[in-house]
Amino acid sequence: MTTCAHFMCILADVLEPAATSANPDDLLVLLAVSRTGRFTSAADSLGLNHTTVSRRIAALETTLSGRVLSRTVGGWELTELGRRAVRAAEDVEAAIAGLGSTGEDARQLSGVVRMSATDGFSAYIATPAITALQRQHPNLSVEILTVTRRAMQHRSGLDIEVVVGAPQVHRAEAVKLGEYVLGMYASRDYLDRVGTPADAAELMTHPLVYFVDSMLQVDDLDAPRRLVPTMRDSISSTNVFVHVEATRAGSGIGFLPCFMADRHPDLVRLLPDQFAEQLPYWMVLRSESLRQPAVAAVADALRDRTVASEAELLGLASR
């Protein structure tokens, strides 16, 4: 049976001997803050108010004689002492979860996993992967922030990031998931109206549908500026689904992910031998998040789904 004495043993294994008097409730508050990066979000998840969370963290820091959190532009990050305290908190959480659980209950994943990824990856890779995982673990929740940017140096509140291009990060695990291809596409109606470009020179006389150049945060996605610099902008957007729909509507030639464009029979891929920009997807995980079984399971599901979708990602499925 798990007792208060057992919790003290957990704390003694991880923290300094003088800190074994840390209140397990304070540790669990720190754990919630480490997962959300914000006091308000942690308070909501615990059913507390912001003031109580702040008071609990202050009490824990007094007990441990040091700072457990530091403020960053993205929220709160753990200090080295905080990371040691969180490891103890995770053991306390696991011990509490095991009270009264059957063998089957103990194997069920639960909780909230927070991730960010690009629009297309979120819709066509992450969503089916997570949905399949939830069939086995119905108490698992996943929050997805759709954004196209480089990996953050401070990822408070996020367990997983999926980014385009190799990330330069510290205090995090980076795993290459796979690669995908961007190609030039136009709608059949558009080509019937203005003609099909026979080569790159003709293609560059058409308007381009792509990202807003001044807001593009990922260097790897600058291919049109390099490959077709004279193409004038037609509709530009920070959302790749807008690129697809604008191309389908005949706004111009879209530089689109093949795994998204090939789903639409009204789109035609142009000059595939000349325009096939291959880019990598990388997954970035905080080390403290990866120790959570739910986060590890979601990461595995994303990796498996990416591998299974290789043909679609590389634009080979429709050939």
Short mmCIF file of N, CA and C in Angstrom, two decimals, residues 29-175:
data_model
loop_
_atom_site.label_atom_id
_atom_site.label_comp_id
_atom_site.label_asym_id
_atom_site.label_seq_id
_atom_site.Cartn_x
_atom_site.Cartn_y
_atom_site.Cartn_z
N VAL A 29 1.96 20.47 -7.85
CA VAL A 29 1.69 21.78 -8.45
C VAL A 29 2.82 22.16 -9.39
N LEU A 30 4.06 21.95 -8.96
CA LEU A 30 5.21 22.23 -9.82
C LEU A 30 5.14 21.38 -11.10
N LEU A 31 4.73 20.13 -10.96
CA LEU A 31 4.61 19.26 -12.13
C LEU A 31 3.61 19.83 -13.13
N ALA A 32 2.50 20.33 -12.64
CA ALA A 32 1.49 20.92 -13.53
C ALA A 32 2.03 22.16 -14.22
N VAL A 33 2.76 22.99 -13.50
CA VAL A 33 3.34 24.19 -14.11
C VAL A 33 4.37 23.80 -15.16
N SER A 34 5.16 22.77 -14.89
CA SER A 34 6.19 22.35 -15.85
C SER A 34 5.57 21.86 -17.15
N ARG A 35 4.36 21.33 -17.08
CA ARG A 35 3.71 20.78 -18.27
C ARG A 35 2.96 21.85 -19.08
N THR A 36 2.54 22.90 -18.42
CA THR A 36 1.78 23.93 -19.12
C THR A 36 2.60 25.19 -19.37
N GLY A 37 3.62 25.44 -18.53
CA GLY A 37 4.44 26.61 -18.68
C GLY A 37 3.84 27.87 -18.10
N ARG A 38 2.63 27.75 -17.53
CA ARG A 38 1.94 28.94 -17.01
C ARG A 38 1.20 28.59 -15.71
N PHE A 39 1.21 29.54 -14.79
CA PHE A 39 0.51 29.33 -13.53
C PHE A 39 -1.00 29.21 -13.77
N THR A 40 -1.54 30.05 -14.65
CA THR A 40 -2.99 30.05 -14.86
C THR A 40 -3.46 28.72 -15.44
N SER A 41 -2.71 28.19 -16.43
CA SER A 41 -3.09 26.91 -17.03
C SER A 41 -2.96 25.77 -16.03
N ALA A 42 -1.90 25.83 -15.23
CA ALA A 42 -1.72 24.80 -14.20
C ALA A 42 -2.85 24.87 -13.18
N ALA A 43 -3.23 26.10 -12.81
CA ALA A 43 -4.33 26.26 -11.86
C ALA A 43 -5.62 25.67 -12.39
N ASP A 44 -5.90 25.91 -13.66
CA ASP A 44 -7.12 25.36 -14.28
C ASP A 44 -7.10 23.84 -14.26
N SER A 45 -5.96 23.26 -14.58
CA SER A 45 -5.87 21.79 -14.64
C SER A 45 -6.01 21.15 -13.27
N LEU A 46 -5.63 21.90 -12.22
CA LEU A 46 -5.67 21.35 -10.86
C LEU A 46 -6.92 21.76 -10.09
N GLY A 47 -7.74 22.64 -10.69
CA GLY A 47 -8.91 23.12 -9.98
C GLY A 47 -8.58 24.09 -8.86
N LEU A 48 -7.45 24.81 -9.02
CA LEU A 48 -7.03 25.80 -8.03
C LEU A 48 -7.11 27.18 -8.66
N ASN A 49 -6.74 28.20 -7.88
CA ASN A 49 -6.62 29.53 -8.46
C ASN A 49 -5.15 29.90 -8.62
N HIS A 50 -4.90 30.94 -9.38
CA HIS A 50 -3.54 31.36 -9.69
C HIS A 50 -2.74 31.67 -8.42
N THR A 51 -3.39 32.31 -7.44
CA THR A 51 -2.71 32.69 -6.21
C THR A 51 -2.25 31.46 -5.44
N THR A 52 -3.08 30.44 -5.40
CA THR A 52 -2.71 29.22 -4.69
C THR A 52 -1.52 28.54 -5.34
N VAL A 53 -1.50 28.50 -6.66
CA VAL A 53 -0.36 27.90 -7.37
C VAL A 53 0.91 28.67 -7.06
N SER A 54 0.83 29.99 -7.11
CA SER A 54 2.00 30.82 -6.82
C SER A 54 2.49 30.58 -5.39
N ARG A 55 1.56 30.47 -4.45
CA ARG A 55 1.92 30.24 -3.06
C ARG A 55 2.56 28.87 -2.87
N ARG A 56 2.04 27.86 -3.57
CA ARG A 56 2.61 26.51 -3.48
C ARG A 56 4.04 26.47 -4.02
N ILE A 57 4.27 27.15 -5.13
CA ILE A 57 5.61 27.17 -5.71
C ILE A 57 6.57 27.89 -4.77
N ALA A 58 6.12 29.00 -4.20
CA ALA A 58 6.97 29.74 -3.26
C ALA A 58 7.32 28.88 -2.05
N ALA A 59 6.33 28.12 -1.53
CA ALA A 59 6.58 27.25 -0.39
C ALA A 59 7.59 26.16 -0.74
N LEU A 60 7.46 25.60 -1.95
CA LEU A 60 8.39 24.56 -2.37
C LEU A 60 9.81 25.11 -2.48
N GLU A 61 9.94 26.31 -3.04
CA GLU A 61 11.27 26.91 -3.18
C GLU A 61 11.89 27.21 -1.82
N THR A 62 11.06 27.58 -0.84
CA THR A 62 11.56 27.80 0.51
C THR A 62 12.07 26.49 1.11
N THR A 63 11.29 25.43 0.90
CA THR A 63 11.68 24.12 1.43
C THR A 63 12.97 23.62 0.79
N LEU A 64 13.08 23.80 -0.52
CA LEU A 64 14.24 23.28 -1.24
C LEU A 64 15.42 24.25 -1.25
N SER A 65 15.20 25.44 -0.70
CA SER A 65 16.27 26.46 -0.61
C SER A 65 16.83 26.82 -1.98
N GLY A 66 15.95 27.02 -2.94
CA GLY A 66 16.41 27.41 -4.28
C GLY A 66 15.24 27.59 -5.23
N ARG A 67 15.52 28.20 -6.39
CA ARG A 67 14.51 28.43 -7.40
C ARG A 67 14.24 27.14 -8.18
N VAL A 68 12.97 26.85 -8.41
CA VAL A 68 12.60 25.69 -9.22
C VAL A 68 12.12 26.10 -10.60
N LEU A 69 11.82 27.39 -10.78
CA LEU A 69 11.32 27.90 -12.05
C LEU A 69 12.03 29.20 -12.40
N SER A 70 12.21 29.42 -13.71
CA SER A 70 12.72 30.71 -14.19
C SER A 70 11.81 31.18 -15.31
N ARG A 71 11.59 32.50 -15.36
CA ARG A 71 10.69 33.05 -16.36
C ARG A 71 11.42 33.22 -17.69
N THR A 72 10.76 32.84 -18.79
CA THR A 72 11.28 33.04 -20.14
C THR A 72 10.21 33.74 -20.97
N VAL A 73 10.56 34.06 -22.20
CA VAL A 73 9.59 34.73 -23.07
C VAL A 73 8.39 33.84 -23.35
N GLY A 74 8.56 32.52 -23.26
CA GLY A 74 7.46 31.61 -23.58
C GLY A 74 6.69 31.13 -22.37
N GLY A 75 7.10 31.57 -21.15
CA GLY A 75 6.43 31.08 -19.95
C GLY A 75 7.46 30.74 -18.89
N TRP A 76 7.17 29.71 -18.11
CA TRP A 76 8.07 29.28 -17.04
C TRP A 76 8.84 28.04 -17.48
N GLU A 77 10.15 28.04 -17.21
CA GLU A 77 11.01 26.89 -17.49
C GLU A 77 11.59 26.38 -16.17
N LEU A 78 11.85 25.08 -16.11
CA LEU A 78 12.43 24.49 -14.92
C LEU A 78 13.91 24.83 -14.80
N THR A 79 14.36 25.07 -13.57
CA THR A 79 15.77 25.16 -13.28
C THR A 79 16.31 23.73 -13.08
N GLU A 80 17.59 23.60 -12.84
CA GLU A 80 18.14 22.26 -12.58
C GLU A 80 17.51 21.67 -11.33
N LEU A 81 17.36 22.49 -10.29
CA LEU A 81 16.69 22.01 -9.08
C LEU A 81 15.25 21.64 -9.40
N GLY A 82 14.59 22.45 -10.23
CA GLY A 82 13.22 22.17 -10.61
C GLY A 82 13.08 20.86 -11.35
N ARG A 83 14.06 20.55 -12.21
CA ARG A 83 13.99 19.28 -12.95
C ARG A 83 14.13 18.09 -12.00
N ARG A 84 14.97 18.22 -10.99
CA ARG A 84 15.09 17.13 -10.01
C ARG A 84 13.80 16.98 -9.22
N ALA A 85 13.20 18.13 -8.88
CA ALA A 85 11.94 18.08 -8.13
C ALA A 85 10.83 17.46 -8.97
N VAL A 86 10.80 17.76 -10.27
CA VAL A 86 9.77 17.21 -11.14
C VAL A 86 9.92 15.70 -11.27
N ARG A 87 11.14 15.20 -11.30
CA ARG A 87 11.31 13.74 -11.35
C ARG A 87 10.70 13.09 -10.11
N ALA A 88 10.89 13.72 -8.96
CA ALA A 88 10.25 13.21 -7.74
C ALA A 88 8.74 13.32 -7.84
N ALA A 89 8.26 14.45 -8.40
CA ALA A 89 6.81 14.65 -8.53
C ALA A 89 6.19 13.60 -9.45
N GLU A 90 6.89 13.23 -10.50
CA GLU A 90 6.37 12.20 -11.41
C GLU A 90 6.23 10.87 -10.71
N ASP A 91 7.17 10.55 -9.84
CA ASP A 91 7.06 9.30 -9.08
C ASP A 91 5.89 9.35 -8.10
N VAL A 92 5.71 10.51 -7.48
CA VAL A 92 4.56 10.67 -6.58
C VAL A 92 3.26 10.52 -7.36
N GLU A 93 3.18 11.15 -8.52
CA GLU A 93 1.98 11.06 -9.36
C GLU A 93 1.69 9.62 -9.74
N ALA A 94 2.74 8.89 -10.13
CA ALA A 94 2.56 7.48 -10.53
C ALA A 94 2.09 6.64 -9.35
N ALA A 95 2.65 6.92 -8.16
CA ALA A 95 2.25 6.16 -6.98
C ALA A 95 0.79 6.42 -6.64
N ILE A 96 0.37 7.69 -6.74
CA ILE A 96 -1.03 8.02 -6.45
C ILE A 96 -1.96 7.37 -7.48
N ALA A 97 -1.54 7.41 -8.74
CA ALA A 97 -2.38 6.81 -9.79
C ALA A 97 -2.53 5.32 -9.61
N GLY A 98 -1.55 4.68 -8.98
CA GLY A 98 -1.61 3.24 -8.78
C GLY A 98 -2.50 2.81 -7.65
N LEU A 99 -2.92 3.76 -6.80
CA LEU A 99 -3.78 3.38 -5.68
C LEU A 99 -5.13 2.89 -6.17
N GLY A 100 -5.47 1.68 -5.85
CA GLY A 100 -6.78 1.15 -6.21
C GLY A 100 -6.95 0.81 -7.67
N SER A 101 -5.91 0.94 -8.47
CA SER A 101 -6.04 0.64 -9.90
C SER A 101 -5.94 -0.85 -10.15
N THR A 102 -6.72 -1.33 -11.09
CA THR A 102 -6.58 -2.71 -11.53
C THR A 102 -5.43 -2.78 -12.51
N GLY A 103 -5.02 -3.98 -12.87
CA GLY A 103 -3.93 -4.13 -13.84
C GLY A 103 -4.26 -3.46 -15.16
N GLU A 104 -5.51 -3.57 -15.58
CA GLU A 104 -5.92 -2.96 -16.85
C GLU A 104 -5.90 -1.44 -16.75
N ASP A 105 -6.38 -0.89 -15.62
CA ASP A 105 -6.38 0.56 -15.42
C ASP A 105 -4.97 1.11 -15.47
N ALA A 106 -4.03 0.40 -14.88
CA ALA A 106 -2.66 0.87 -14.81
C ALA A 106 -2.03 0.99 -16.18
N ARG A 107 -2.53 0.21 -17.13
CA ARG A 107 -1.97 0.25 -18.48
C ARG A 107 -2.61 1.32 -19.36
N GLN A 108 -3.68 1.94 -18.88
CA GLN A 108 -4.38 2.96 -19.65
C GLN A 108 -3.65 4.31 -19.56
N LEU A 109 -3.47 4.95 -20.70
CA LEU A 109 -2.89 6.29 -20.73
C LEU A 109 -3.98 7.32 -20.50
N SER A 110 -3.62 8.38 -19.80
CA SER A 110 -4.58 9.46 -19.56
C SER A 110 -3.82 10.77 -19.47
N GLY A 111 -4.58 11.86 -19.35
CA GLY A 111 -3.98 13.17 -19.25
C GLY A 111 -4.00 13.92 -20.57
N VAL A 112 -3.35 15.09 -20.58
CA VAL A 112 -3.34 15.97 -21.75
C VAL A 112 -1.92 16.08 -22.30
N VAL A 113 -1.77 15.84 -23.59
CA VAL A 113 -0.50 16.05 -24.29
C VAL A 113 -0.67 17.27 -25.19
N ARG A 114 0.26 18.20 -25.10
CA ARG A 114 0.18 19.44 -25.88
C ARG A 114 1.29 19.45 -26.92
N MET A 115 0.91 19.70 -28.17
CA MET A 115 1.89 19.68 -29.25
C MET A 115 1.62 20.80 -30.24
N SER A 116 2.63 21.11 -31.03
CA SER A 116 2.46 22.04 -32.15
C SER A 116 3.01 21.38 -33.40
N ALA A 117 2.45 21.72 -34.54
CA ALA A 117 2.89 21.18 -35.81
C ALA A 117 2.35 22.06 -36.93
N THR A 118 2.83 21.85 -38.14
CA THR A 118 2.34 22.59 -39.29
C THR A 118 0.89 22.17 -39.59
N ASP A 119 0.20 23.00 -40.35
CA ASP A 119 -1.21 22.74 -40.66
C ASP A 119 -1.42 21.37 -41.31
N GLY A 120 -0.66 21.12 -42.37
CA GLY A 120 -0.84 19.87 -43.11
C GLY A 120 -0.49 18.66 -42.29
N PHE A 121 0.62 18.70 -41.57
CA PHE A 121 1.01 17.56 -40.73
C PHE A 121 -0.04 17.31 -39.65
N SER A 122 -0.54 18.40 -39.06
CA SER A 122 -1.55 18.25 -38.00
C SER A 122 -2.80 17.53 -38.52
N ALA A 123 -3.23 17.91 -39.72
CA ALA A 123 -4.48 17.36 -40.26
C ALA A 123 -4.33 15.93 -40.75
N TYR A 124 -3.26 15.66 -41.49
CA TYR A 124 -3.18 14.40 -42.23
C TYR A 124 -2.25 13.36 -41.64
N ILE A 125 -1.39 13.75 -40.70
CA ILE A 125 -0.52 12.78 -40.03
C ILE A 125 -0.89 12.68 -38.55
N ALA A 126 -0.87 13.82 -37.85
CA ALA A 126 -1.10 13.78 -36.40
C ALA A 126 -2.51 13.34 -36.04
N THR A 127 -3.52 13.90 -36.70
CA THR A 127 -4.90 13.60 -36.32
C THR A 127 -5.24 12.12 -36.45
N PRO A 128 -4.98 11.45 -37.60
CA PRO A 128 -5.29 10.02 -37.65
C PRO A 128 -4.44 9.18 -36.70
N ALA A 129 -3.17 9.59 -36.48
CA ALA A 129 -2.31 8.84 -35.57
C ALA A 129 -2.85 8.91 -34.15
N ILE A 130 -3.24 10.09 -33.73
CA ILE A 130 -3.73 10.27 -32.36
C ILE A 130 -5.10 9.62 -32.19
N THR A 131 -5.95 9.73 -33.20
CA THR A 131 -7.28 9.11 -33.11
C THR A 131 -7.17 7.60 -32.94
N ALA A 132 -6.25 6.98 -33.66
CA ALA A 132 -6.04 5.53 -33.51
C ALA A 132 -5.55 5.20 -32.11
N LEU A 133 -4.67 6.03 -31.56
CA LEU A 133 -4.16 5.80 -30.21
C LEU A 133 -5.27 5.96 -29.18
N GLN A 134 -6.16 6.91 -29.39
CA GLN A 134 -7.25 7.14 -28.44
C GLN A 134 -8.27 6.02 -28.42
N ARG A 135 -8.34 5.24 -29.49
CA ARG A 135 -9.24 4.08 -29.46
C ARG A 135 -8.80 3.09 -28.39
N GLN A 136 -7.50 3.01 -28.16
CA GLN A 136 -6.97 2.13 -27.12
C GLN A 136 -6.94 2.81 -25.76
N HIS A 137 -6.83 4.15 -25.77
CA HIS A 137 -6.70 4.91 -24.53
C HIS A 137 -7.68 6.09 -24.56
N PRO A 138 -8.95 5.83 -24.30
CA PRO A 138 -9.98 6.88 -24.46
C PRO A 138 -9.84 8.05 -23.49
N ASN A 139 -9.05 7.91 -22.43
CA ASN A 139 -8.88 9.01 -21.48
C ASN A 139 -7.71 9.92 -21.86
N LEU A 140 -7.11 9.68 -23.00
CA LEU A 140 -6.01 10.51 -23.47
C LEU A 140 -6.55 11.69 -24.27
N SER A 141 -6.12 12.90 -23.93
CA SER A 141 -6.48 14.11 -24.68
C SER A 141 -5.23 14.73 -25.28
N VAL A 142 -5.38 15.28 -26.48
CA VAL A 142 -4.25 15.93 -27.16
C VAL A 142 -4.69 17.29 -27.66
N GLU A 143 -3.92 18.32 -27.34
CA GLU A 143 -4.15 19.67 -27.84
C GLU A 143 -3.11 19.97 -28.91
N ILE A 144 -3.57 20.42 -30.10
CA ILE A 144 -2.67 20.68 -31.22
C ILE A 144 -2.72 22.16 -31.58
N LEU A 145 -1.57 22.80 -31.51
CA LEU A 145 -1.42 24.18 -31.99
C LEU A 145 -0.84 24.12 -33.40
N THR A 146 -1.56 24.66 -34.40
CA THR A 146 -1.06 24.63 -35.77
C THR A 146 -0.27 25.90 -36.05
N VAL A 147 0.99 25.71 -36.40
CA VAL A 147 1.89 26.85 -36.64
C VAL A 147 3.06 26.38 -37.48
N THR A 148 3.54 27.25 -38.37
CA THR A 148 4.71 26.95 -39.19
C THR A 148 5.84 27.88 -38.75
N ARG A 149 6.76 27.33 -37.99
CA ARG A 149 7.87 28.13 -37.45
C ARG A 149 9.03 27.19 -37.13
N ARG A 150 10.17 27.77 -36.81
CA ARG A 150 11.31 26.97 -36.37
C ARG A 150 11.09 26.54 -34.93
N ALA A 151 11.84 25.53 -34.49
CA ALA A 151 11.68 25.04 -33.12
C ALA A 151 12.03 26.13 -32.12
N MET A 152 11.25 26.23 -31.07
CA MET A 152 11.46 27.24 -30.06
C MET A 152 12.58 26.84 -29.11
N GLN A 153 13.34 27.81 -28.64
CA GLN A 153 14.36 27.53 -27.64
C GLN A 153 13.71 27.35 -26.26
N HIS A 154 12.59 28.01 -26.03
CA HIS A 154 11.86 27.86 -24.77
C HIS A 154 10.46 27.35 -25.12
N ARG A 155 10.20 26.08 -24.82
CA ARG A 155 8.95 25.48 -25.25
C ARG A 155 8.03 25.20 -24.07
N SER A 156 7.92 26.17 -23.16
CA SER A 156 7.02 26.01 -22.02
C SER A 156 5.59 25.74 -22.51
N GLY A 157 4.97 24.77 -21.89
CA GLY A 157 3.58 24.47 -22.22
C GLY A 157 3.41 23.51 -23.37
N LEU A 158 4.50 23.15 -24.05
CA LEU A 158 4.42 22.20 -25.16
C LEU A 158 5.23 20.95 -24.83
N ASP A 159 4.64 19.80 -25.08
CA ASP A 159 5.36 18.54 -24.90
C ASP A 159 6.09 18.13 -26.17
N ILE A 160 5.47 18.40 -27.33
CA ILE A 160 6.01 17.95 -28.61
C ILE A 160 5.90 19.10 -29.61
N GLU A 161 6.94 19.31 -30.40
CA GLU A 161 6.88 20.20 -31.55
C GLU A 161 7.26 19.40 -32.80
N VAL A 162 6.52 19.61 -33.87
CA VAL A 162 6.90 19.06 -35.17
C VAL A 162 7.20 20.24 -36.09
N VAL A 163 8.43 20.29 -36.60
CA VAL A 163 8.88 21.44 -37.38
C VAL A 163 9.47 20.97 -38.71
N VAL A 164 9.58 21.92 -39.63
CA VAL A 164 10.22 21.66 -40.93
C VAL A 164 11.67 22.12 -40.83
N GLY A 165 12.60 21.23 -41.18
CA GLY A 165 14.01 21.56 -41.12
C GLY A 165 14.64 21.09 -39.82
N ALA A 166 15.94 20.82 -39.87
CA ALA A 166 16.67 20.34 -38.69
C ALA A 166 16.69 21.42 -37.62
N PRO A 167 16.22 21.11 -36.40
CA PRO A 167 16.17 22.13 -35.34
C PRO A 167 17.51 22.29 -34.64
N GLN A 168 17.76 23.50 -34.18
CA GLN A 168 18.93 23.78 -33.35
C GLN A 168 18.40 24.10 -31.95
N VAL A 169 18.40 23.09 -31.09
CA VAL A 169 17.78 23.26 -29.77
C VAL A 169 18.72 22.75 -28.69
N HIS A 170 18.48 23.20 -27.47
CA HIS A 170 19.22 22.70 -26.32
C HIS A 170 18.23 22.18 -25.29
N ARG A 171 18.69 21.29 -24.45
CA ARG A 171 17.85 20.66 -23.42
C ARG A 171 16.57 20.07 -24.00
N ALA A 172 16.71 19.41 -25.12
CA ALA A 172 15.56 18.78 -25.77
C ALA A 172 16.04 17.65 -26.65
N GLU A 173 15.13 16.73 -26.94
CA GLU A 173 15.41 15.62 -27.84
C GLU A 173 14.87 15.96 -29.22
N ALA A 174 15.67 15.76 -30.26
CA ALA A 174 15.24 16.01 -31.64
C ALA A 174 15.30 14.71 -32.43
N VAL A 175 14.20 14.36 -33.06
CA VAL A 175 14.09 13.10 -33.81
C VAL A 175 13.58 13.40 -35.21
#
